[in-house]
Short mmCIF file of C-alpha atoms in Angstrom, two decimals:
data_model
loop_
_atom_site.label_atom_id
_atom_site.label_comp_id
_atom_site.label_asym_id
_atom_site.label_seq_id
_atom_site.Cartn_x
_atom_site.Cartn_y
_atom_site.Cartn_z
CA MET A 1 17.98 -37.82 -5.34
CA GLY A 2 16.63 -40.56 -7.58
CA SER A 3 15.04 -39.63 -11.25
CA SER A 4 11.64 -40.32 -9.64
CA ALA A 5 12.38 -37.46 -6.85
CA VAL A 6 13.66 -35.22 -9.43
CA MET A 7 10.59 -35.70 -12.03
CA HIS A 8 8.26 -35.26 -8.99
CA ARG A 9 10.09 -32.02 -8.15
CA LEU A 10 10.03 -30.72 -11.66
CA GLY A 11 6.17 -31.58 -11.77
CA LEU A 12 5.93 -29.17 -8.76
CA TYR A 13 7.74 -26.51 -10.59
CA ALA A 14 5.66 -26.90 -13.52
CA ARG A 15 2.53 -26.38 -11.48
CA LEU A 16 4.09 -23.23 -9.73
CA VAL A 17 4.50 -21.50 -13.01
CA ARG A 18 1.15 -22.88 -14.37
CA ILE A 19 2.33 -24.81 -17.36
CA ASP A 20 -0.98 -26.61 -17.03
CA LYS A 21 -3.01 -23.35 -17.38
CA PRO A 22 -1.81 -21.72 -20.65
CA ILE A 23 -4.30 -18.52 -20.62
CA GLY A 24 -1.95 -16.45 -18.88
CA THR A 25 0.77 -16.90 -21.46
CA LEU A 26 -2.06 -16.34 -24.14
CA LEU A 27 -3.00 -13.01 -22.92
CA LEU A 28 0.34 -11.83 -22.78
CA LEU A 29 1.34 -13.40 -25.91
CA TRP A 30 -1.40 -11.94 -27.97
CA PRO A 31 -0.66 -8.19 -27.48
CA THR A 32 3.06 -8.89 -28.22
CA LEU A 33 2.08 -10.67 -31.67
CA TRP A 34 -0.08 -7.56 -32.63
CA ALA A 35 2.82 -5.40 -32.06
CA LEU A 36 5.36 -7.69 -33.99
CA TRP A 37 3.25 -8.10 -36.96
CA MET A 38 2.58 -4.46 -37.26
CA ALA A 39 6.33 -3.60 -36.71
CA SER A 40 7.51 -6.19 -39.42
CA GLU A 41 4.65 -5.03 -41.69
CA GLY A 42 3.44 -8.86 -41.59
CA VAL A 43 6.36 -10.55 -42.00
CA PRO A 44 8.35 -11.01 -38.87
CA SER A 45 11.83 -12.86 -39.05
CA LEU A 46 11.94 -16.20 -37.34
CA HIS A 47 14.45 -14.77 -35.02
CA PHE A 48 12.15 -12.16 -33.64
CA LEU A 49 8.93 -14.68 -33.44
CA VAL A 50 11.16 -17.68 -31.15
CA ILE A 51 12.48 -14.65 -29.13
CA PHE A 52 9.24 -13.06 -28.29
CA VAL A 53 7.31 -16.14 -28.13
CA ALA A 54 9.96 -17.89 -25.96
CA GLY A 55 10.14 -14.65 -23.79
CA THR A 56 6.65 -14.44 -23.40
CA PHE A 57 6.24 -17.70 -21.58
CA LEU A 58 9.48 -17.48 -20.01
CA MET A 59 8.32 -14.29 -18.14
CA ARG A 60 4.77 -15.25 -17.67
CA SER A 61 5.90 -18.33 -16.05
CA ALA A 62 8.43 -15.94 -13.92
CA GLY A 63 5.61 -14.00 -12.99
CA CYS A 64 3.39 -16.89 -11.80
CA ALA A 65 6.35 -17.90 -9.34
CA ILE A 66 7.08 -14.36 -8.07
CA ASN A 67 3.31 -13.95 -7.36
CA ASP A 68 2.93 -17.05 -5.49
CA TYR A 69 5.88 -16.02 -3.39
CA PHE A 70 4.15 -13.00 -2.43
CA ASP A 71 0.54 -14.08 -2.13
CA ARG A 72 1.64 -17.48 -0.30
CA ASP A 73 -0.09 -16.12 3.47
CA PHE A 74 -3.13 -14.81 1.39
CA ASP A 75 -3.60 -17.75 -0.81
CA LEU A 76 -4.20 -19.93 2.18
CA HIS A 77 -7.37 -18.44 2.96
CA VAL A 78 -8.74 -18.12 -0.64
CA GLU A 79 -10.73 -20.91 -2.14
CA ARG A 80 -9.04 -21.03 -5.82
CA THR A 81 -5.77 -20.96 -4.48
CA GLN A 82 -5.64 -22.83 -1.09
CA HIS A 83 -4.08 -25.56 -3.06
CA ARG A 84 -1.15 -24.29 -4.73
CA VAL A 85 2.33 -26.00 -4.37
CA LEU A 86 3.69 -23.01 -2.50
CA THR A 87 0.97 -22.53 -0.18
CA THR A 88 0.45 -26.13 0.61
CA GLY A 89 4.20 -26.03 1.66
CA GLN A 90 5.25 -28.83 -1.07
CA ILE A 91 7.74 -26.32 -2.24
CA LYS A 92 9.68 -23.71 0.10
CA PRO A 93 9.42 -19.73 -0.62
CA LYS A 94 13.17 -19.49 -1.60
CA GLU A 95 12.60 -22.15 -4.27
CA ALA A 96 9.84 -20.11 -5.77
CA LEU A 97 12.48 -17.13 -5.98
CA TYR A 98 15.00 -19.29 -7.59
CA VAL A 99 12.68 -20.67 -10.12
CA ALA A 100 11.53 -16.86 -10.97
CA ALA A 101 14.84 -15.86 -10.96
CA GLY A 102 16.36 -18.51 -13.42
CA LEU A 103 13.24 -17.88 -15.48
CA ALA A 104 13.89 -14.39 -16.02
CA LEU A 105 17.69 -14.68 -16.58
CA CYS A 106 16.67 -17.10 -19.48
CA ALA A 107 14.39 -14.55 -21.08
CA PHE A 108 17.26 -12.17 -20.65
CA ALA A 109 19.57 -14.17 -22.48
CA LEU A 110 17.34 -13.92 -25.25
CA VAL A 111 16.67 -10.17 -25.10
CA LEU A 112 20.70 -9.95 -25.48
CA THR A 113 20.69 -11.03 -28.96
CA LEU A 114 18.59 -7.95 -29.72
CA ASN A 115 19.44 -4.34 -30.12
CA ALA A 116 20.47 -2.17 -27.19
CA LEU A 117 16.82 -0.02 -26.98
CA THR A 118 14.89 -3.31 -26.70
CA ILE A 119 17.48 -4.38 -24.06
CA ALA A 120 17.01 -1.23 -22.02
CA LEU A 121 13.13 -1.65 -22.37
CA SER A 122 13.52 -5.04 -20.62
CA PHE A 123 14.77 -3.60 -17.55
CA LEU A 124 11.60 -1.64 -17.07
CA ALA A 125 9.53 -4.69 -18.03
CA LEU A 126 11.25 -6.69 -15.43
CA PHE A 127 10.81 -4.14 -12.67
CA ILE A 128 6.93 -4.06 -13.74
CA ALA A 129 6.45 -7.70 -13.53
CA ALA A 130 8.38 -8.06 -10.22
CA THR A 131 6.58 -5.50 -8.64
CA TYR A 132 2.88 -6.32 -10.02
CA PRO A 133 1.94 -8.82 -7.01
CA LEU A 134 2.56 -5.61 -4.57
CA MET A 135 -0.09 -3.40 -6.30
CA LYS A 136 -3.19 -5.28 -4.86
CA ARG A 137 -2.16 -4.02 -1.51
CA ILE A 138 -1.65 -0.50 -2.15
CA PHE A 139 -3.50 0.51 -5.37
CA GLY A 140 -7.53 0.15 -5.92
CA VAL A 141 -7.34 -1.20 -9.54
CA PRO A 142 -3.97 -3.21 -9.57
CA GLN A 143 -5.38 -4.66 -13.05
CA ALA A 144 -4.19 -1.48 -14.61
CA TYR A 145 -0.68 -2.35 -13.56
CA LEU A 146 -1.17 -5.84 -14.83
CA GLY A 147 -1.99 -4.21 -18.18
CA ILE A 148 1.17 -2.51 -18.59
CA ALA A 149 3.27 -5.56 -17.45
CA PHE A 150 1.17 -7.67 -19.88
CA GLY A 151 1.71 -5.07 -22.69
CA PHE A 152 5.08 -4.57 -22.33
CA GLY A 153 6.29 -6.81 -25.18
CA MET A 154 4.45 -4.22 -27.59
CA PRO A 155 6.94 -1.45 -27.32
CA MET A 156 9.92 -4.12 -27.16
CA ALA A 157 8.74 -5.49 -30.31
CA PHE A 158 8.70 -2.29 -32.09
CA ALA A 159 11.96 -1.49 -30.69
CA ALA A 160 13.57 -4.72 -31.72
CA VAL A 161 12.30 -4.73 -35.42
CA ASN A 162 12.84 -0.73 -36.08
CA ALA A 163 15.05 0.50 -33.20
CA GLU A 164 12.61 3.10 -31.97
CA VAL A 165 9.14 2.96 -30.47
CA PRO A 166 6.63 5.00 -32.34
CA ALA A 167 3.46 6.35 -30.55
CA ILE A 168 1.07 3.58 -31.98
CA ALA A 169 3.14 1.42 -29.70
CA TRP A 170 2.08 3.57 -26.61
CA ILE A 171 -1.26 4.07 -27.84
CA MET A 172 -1.60 -0.17 -27.92
CA LEU A 173 0.08 -0.13 -24.39
CA VAL A 174 -2.72 1.96 -23.12
CA ALA A 175 -5.45 -0.35 -25.13
CA ASN A 176 -3.86 -3.32 -23.36
CA LEU A 177 -4.24 -1.82 -20.02
CA PHE A 178 -8.00 -1.51 -20.60
CA TRP A 179 -8.28 -5.06 -21.92
CA ALA A 180 -6.49 -6.09 -18.89
CA VAL A 181 -8.69 -4.36 -16.42
CA ALA A 182 -11.85 -5.93 -18.26
CA TYR A 183 -10.39 -9.63 -18.15
CA ASP A 184 -8.49 -9.61 -14.85
CA THR A 185 -11.83 -7.87 -13.01
CA GLU A 186 -13.90 -10.74 -14.27
CA TYR A 187 -11.16 -12.90 -12.99
CA ALA A 188 -11.01 -10.89 -9.80
CA MET A 189 -15.12 -11.18 -9.27
CA VAL A 190 -14.27 -15.03 -8.57
CA ASP A 191 -12.36 -14.24 -5.65
CA LYS A 192 -14.18 -10.99 -4.48
CA GLU A 193 -15.56 -12.20 -1.15
CA ASP A 194 -12.21 -13.67 -0.09
CA ASP A 195 -10.36 -10.76 -1.07
CA ILE A 196 -12.85 -8.49 0.78
CA ARG A 197 -12.19 -10.68 4.05
CA LEU A 198 -8.38 -10.35 3.23
CA GLY A 199 -8.30 -6.37 3.06
CA LEU A 200 -6.86 -6.80 -0.42
CA LYS A 201 -7.78 -4.24 -3.58
CA THR A 202 -9.17 -5.34 -6.87
CA ALA A 203 -11.30 -3.64 -9.36
CA ALA A 204 -13.83 -5.94 -8.62
CA ILE A 205 -14.17 -4.59 -5.20
CA THR A 206 -13.28 -0.79 -6.14
CA PHE A 207 -15.86 -0.80 -8.85
CA GLY A 208 -18.69 -2.34 -6.57
CA ARG A 209 -22.08 -2.46 -8.13
CA PHE A 210 -20.81 -1.04 -11.22
CA ASP A 211 -18.35 -3.79 -11.82
CA VAL A 212 -20.15 -5.08 -15.13
CA LEU A 213 -20.36 -1.42 -16.65
CA PHE A 214 -17.06 -0.72 -15.71
CA ILE A 215 -15.94 -3.84 -17.75
CA GLY A 216 -18.10 -3.13 -20.71
CA VAL A 217 -16.28 0.58 -20.61
CA CYS A 218 -12.76 -0.87 -20.59
CA TYR A 219 -13.69 -3.46 -23.54
CA ALA A 220 -15.03 -0.23 -25.43
CA MET A 221 -11.58 1.67 -24.93
CA THR A 222 -9.53 -1.35 -26.24
CA LEU A 223 -11.62 -1.55 -29.17
CA ALA A 224 -11.58 2.29 -29.45
CA LEU A 225 -7.82 2.46 -29.06
CA MET A 226 -6.82 -0.14 -31.56
CA GLY A 227 -9.44 1.20 -34.22
CA TRP A 228 -7.45 4.44 -33.68
CA VAL A 229 -4.29 2.61 -34.32
CA GLY A 230 -5.76 1.11 -37.21
CA VAL A 231 -6.65 4.58 -38.85
CA LEU A 232 -3.25 5.84 -38.40
CA LEU A 233 -1.79 2.98 -40.35
CA SER A 234 -4.57 3.23 -42.74
CA TYR A 235 -5.90 -0.50 -42.15
CA GLY A 236 -8.91 -1.50 -44.35
CA TRP A 237 -11.59 -4.11 -44.03
CA PRO A 238 -9.68 -6.96 -42.45
CA PHE A 239 -8.74 -5.21 -39.59
CA VAL A 240 -12.36 -3.90 -38.84
CA LEU A 241 -13.29 -7.46 -39.23
CA GLY A 242 -11.14 -8.38 -36.34
CA LEU A 243 -12.60 -5.35 -34.39
CA VAL A 244 -15.98 -6.31 -34.86
CA THR A 245 -15.36 -9.81 -34.00
CA ALA A 246 -13.56 -8.87 -30.70
CA GLY A 247 -16.34 -6.57 -29.94
CA ALA A 248 -18.99 -9.48 -30.34
CA ILE A 249 -16.82 -11.54 -27.93
CA ALA A 250 -16.71 -8.84 -25.43
CA CYS A 251 -20.52 -8.71 -25.62
CA VAL A 252 -20.95 -12.34 -24.96
CA HIS A 253 -18.77 -11.92 -21.69
CA LEU A 254 -20.78 -9.05 -20.77
CA TYR A 255 -23.55 -11.08 -20.91
CA TRP A 256 -22.08 -14.22 -19.14
CA ILE A 257 -20.99 -12.22 -16.33
CA ARG A 258 -24.25 -10.20 -15.89
CA GLY A 259 -25.25 -12.35 -12.85
CA ARG A 260 -22.05 -12.39 -11.63
CA ASP A 261 -21.81 -16.00 -11.20
CA ARG A 262 -18.39 -17.05 -10.18
CA ALA A 263 -18.11 -19.88 -12.85
CA ALA A 264 -19.41 -17.60 -15.51
CA CYS A 265 -16.95 -14.94 -14.56
CA PHE A 266 -13.99 -17.32 -14.66
CA ARG A 267 -15.31 -18.59 -18.19
CA ALA A 268 -15.31 -15.18 -19.51
CA PHE A 269 -12.22 -14.53 -18.46
CA ARG A 270 -10.62 -17.66 -19.89
CA HIS A 271 -12.35 -16.91 -23.08
CA ASN A 272 -10.45 -13.71 -23.45
CA ASN A 273 -8.23 -15.88 -25.24
CA TRP A 274 -10.22 -15.49 -28.43
CA PHE A 275 -10.59 -11.62 -28.07
CA GLY A 276 -7.14 -11.39 -28.45
CA ALA A 277 -6.97 -13.79 -31.17
CA ALA A 278 -9.50 -12.05 -33.03
CA LEU A 279 -7.55 -8.88 -33.15
CA PHE A 280 -4.44 -10.51 -34.11
CA ALA A 281 -6.25 -12.38 -37.04
CA GLY A 282 -7.45 -8.71 -38.08
CA VAL A 283 -3.86 -7.60 -37.96
CA ALA A 284 -2.66 -10.79 -40.04
CA LEU A 285 -5.56 -10.65 -42.64
CA GLU A 286 -4.61 -6.96 -43.24
CA TYR A 287 -1.10 -7.91 -44.52
CA LEU A 288 -2.12 -10.92 -46.38
CA ASN A 289 -4.83 -8.79 -48.06
CA VAL A 290 -2.13 -6.23 -49.21
#
């Protein structure tokens, strides 16, 4: 295989793992950074920072590959996904599995530099990530399962830094669950008609005409639970400022999606990067203010 063919193949693999669409990595990264900053009291070591940032990228990429493997037959009938490289046959299903396995192994190699508790938690994290694509076939709100998968870096961050997982880590995991239901329901609203036709299960279908209301409730629960964490840690005005900013961003999203326009819903989904960033800024500023 010539160099041009190799580069073409690598380009297909890059599209498979959505390197050109970093929003998924960011939605996975922000909660991990919230926890890492809290666990490290605002001063995470370079070692931990590199491990968790790189691990987030690798696991999100592996998740995309395994998700496309399971969904390859459905994606063919969904307007937004029918041109993915696995769906169109540009790569074979077994190649997607190889890519997912290789990326997961790289992530595990990073975890092996951490303590035993974090390594043990990584097996649970891998199981949750690998089984998420199946949830839309059996569970009416698969977005909740996604929230656990996307938030599991939080207990792992506390475990890595402090060799234990405090109660606030689990509160934050539940907060992330609600946030994921909010943003991924916005995402699911884009494909709602296709998913109904294919017999898939999503929160956008389960919530029905109350979808926007439930998204608002999920944003509110996310902020309330994170606020509770702030109270438990005796945080002050910088964290409150982050919460208020995130709340304002959530209100903008609810305004955008009120008409359930596909483009507006997708815009709101992508904009959740700023919701996560606002909460991180509140945490980071809290420690800079000390």
